[in-house]
mmCIF file of C-alpha atoms in Angstrom:
data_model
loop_
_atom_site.group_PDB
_atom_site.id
_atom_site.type_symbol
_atom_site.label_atom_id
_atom_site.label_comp_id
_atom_site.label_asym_id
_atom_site.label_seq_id
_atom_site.Cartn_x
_atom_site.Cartn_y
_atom_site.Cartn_z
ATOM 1 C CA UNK A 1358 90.774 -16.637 85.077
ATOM 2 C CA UNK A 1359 90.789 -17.008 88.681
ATOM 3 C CA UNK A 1360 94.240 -15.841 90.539
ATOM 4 C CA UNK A 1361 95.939 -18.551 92.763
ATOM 5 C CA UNK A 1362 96.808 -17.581 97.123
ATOM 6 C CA UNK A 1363 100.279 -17.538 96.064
ATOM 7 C CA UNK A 1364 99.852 -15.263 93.214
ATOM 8 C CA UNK A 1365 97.917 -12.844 95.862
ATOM 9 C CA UNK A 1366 100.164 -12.701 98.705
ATOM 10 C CA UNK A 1367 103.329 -12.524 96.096
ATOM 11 C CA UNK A 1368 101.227 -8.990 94.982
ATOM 12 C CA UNK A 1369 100.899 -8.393 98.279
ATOM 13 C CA UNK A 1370 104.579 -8.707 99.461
ATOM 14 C CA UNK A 1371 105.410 -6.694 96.321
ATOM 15 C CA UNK A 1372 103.149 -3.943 97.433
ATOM 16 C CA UNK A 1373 104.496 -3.595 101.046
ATOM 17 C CA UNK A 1374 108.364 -3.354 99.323
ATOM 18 C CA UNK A 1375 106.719 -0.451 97.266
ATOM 19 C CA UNK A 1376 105.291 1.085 100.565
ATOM 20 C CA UNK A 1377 108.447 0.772 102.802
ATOM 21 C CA UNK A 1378 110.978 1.339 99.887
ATOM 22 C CA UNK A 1379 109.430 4.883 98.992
ATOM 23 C CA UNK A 1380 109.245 5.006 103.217
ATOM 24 C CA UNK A 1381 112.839 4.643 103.038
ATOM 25 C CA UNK A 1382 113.624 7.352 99.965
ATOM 26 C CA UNK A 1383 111.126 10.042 101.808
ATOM 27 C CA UNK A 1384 113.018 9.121 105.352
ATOM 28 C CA UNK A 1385 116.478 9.286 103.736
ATOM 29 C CA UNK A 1386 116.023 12.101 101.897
ATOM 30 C CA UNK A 1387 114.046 14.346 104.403
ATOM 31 C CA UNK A 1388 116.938 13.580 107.049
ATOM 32 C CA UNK A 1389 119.840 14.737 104.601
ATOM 33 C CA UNK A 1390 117.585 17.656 103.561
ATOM 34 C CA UNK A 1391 117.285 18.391 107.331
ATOM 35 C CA UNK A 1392 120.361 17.805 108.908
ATOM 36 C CA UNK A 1393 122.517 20.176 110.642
ATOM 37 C CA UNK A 1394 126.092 19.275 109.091
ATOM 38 C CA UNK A 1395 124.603 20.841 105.716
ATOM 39 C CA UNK A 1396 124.196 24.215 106.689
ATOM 40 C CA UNK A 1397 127.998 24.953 107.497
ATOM 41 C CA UNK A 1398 129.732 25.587 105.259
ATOM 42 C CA UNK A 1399 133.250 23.409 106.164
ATOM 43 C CA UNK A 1400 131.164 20.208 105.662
ATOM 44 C CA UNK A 1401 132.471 19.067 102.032
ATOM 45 C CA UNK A 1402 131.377 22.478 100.325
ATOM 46 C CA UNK A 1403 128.252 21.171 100.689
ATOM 47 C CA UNK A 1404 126.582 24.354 102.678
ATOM 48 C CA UNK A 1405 125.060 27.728 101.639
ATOM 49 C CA UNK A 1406 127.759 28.727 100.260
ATOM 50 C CA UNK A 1407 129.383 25.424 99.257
ATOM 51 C CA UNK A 1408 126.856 25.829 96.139
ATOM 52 C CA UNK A 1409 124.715 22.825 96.876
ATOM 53 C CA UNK A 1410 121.135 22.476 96.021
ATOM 54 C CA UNK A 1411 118.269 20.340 97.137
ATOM 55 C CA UNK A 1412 116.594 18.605 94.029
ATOM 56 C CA UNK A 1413 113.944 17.006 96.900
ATOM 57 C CA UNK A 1414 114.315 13.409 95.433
ATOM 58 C CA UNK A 1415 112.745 11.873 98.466
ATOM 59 C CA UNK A 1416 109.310 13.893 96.846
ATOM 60 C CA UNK A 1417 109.429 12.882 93.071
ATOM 61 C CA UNK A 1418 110.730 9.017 93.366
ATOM 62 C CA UNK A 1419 109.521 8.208 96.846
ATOM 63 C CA UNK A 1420 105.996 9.237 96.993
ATOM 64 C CA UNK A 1421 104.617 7.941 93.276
ATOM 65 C CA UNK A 1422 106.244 4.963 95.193
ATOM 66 C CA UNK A 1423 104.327 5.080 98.196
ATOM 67 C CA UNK A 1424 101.104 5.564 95.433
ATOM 68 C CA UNK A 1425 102.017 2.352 93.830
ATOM 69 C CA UNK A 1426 102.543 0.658 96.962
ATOM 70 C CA UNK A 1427 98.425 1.824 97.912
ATOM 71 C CA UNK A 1428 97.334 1.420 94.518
ATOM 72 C CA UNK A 1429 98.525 -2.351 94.253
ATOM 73 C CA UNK A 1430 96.932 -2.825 97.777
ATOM 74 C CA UNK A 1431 93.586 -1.312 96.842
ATOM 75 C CA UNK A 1432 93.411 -2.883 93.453
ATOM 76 C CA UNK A 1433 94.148 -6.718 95.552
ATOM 77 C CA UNK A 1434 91.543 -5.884 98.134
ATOM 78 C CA UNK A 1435 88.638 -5.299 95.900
ATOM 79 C CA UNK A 1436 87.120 -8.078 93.918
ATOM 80 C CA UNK A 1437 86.077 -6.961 90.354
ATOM 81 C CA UNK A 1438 84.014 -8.955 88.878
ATOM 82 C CA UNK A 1439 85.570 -10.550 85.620
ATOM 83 C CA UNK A 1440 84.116 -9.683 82.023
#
């Protein structure tokens, strides 16, 4: 069963939102990881010695994301041939 253009490009779209969504969760989550205001300790308890810990959620939700995103895009761009 052959798959219609609009079928396609709807994968496609769906693909890039997996690509720049786990973008966004990597981004996000590296720049809180990274930033300054976390390492004193007057910032919300949220410092050394406030007790907080990175879990590194941009790495376990936004890279199988990012996979997706490639695998979708890979999977569209070559033609299998059908059974």
């Amino acid at each position: 069963m052959a798959s219609s253009k609009q079928q396609k490009c709807a994968l496609a779209f769906a693909a890039v939102c997996c690509i720049l969504f786990g973008c966004a969760i990597a981004a996000c989550g590296l720049l809180f990881q990274y930033h300054d205001d976390y390492d004193e300790d007057r910032t919300n308890g949220m410092g050394i010695d406030g007790g907080y810990e990175y879990y590194y959620t941009q790495y376990w939700l936004g890279a199988p994301l990012i996979v997706l995103g490639i695998l979708i895009l890979s999977l569209l761009c070559c033609k299998a041939k059908p059974l």
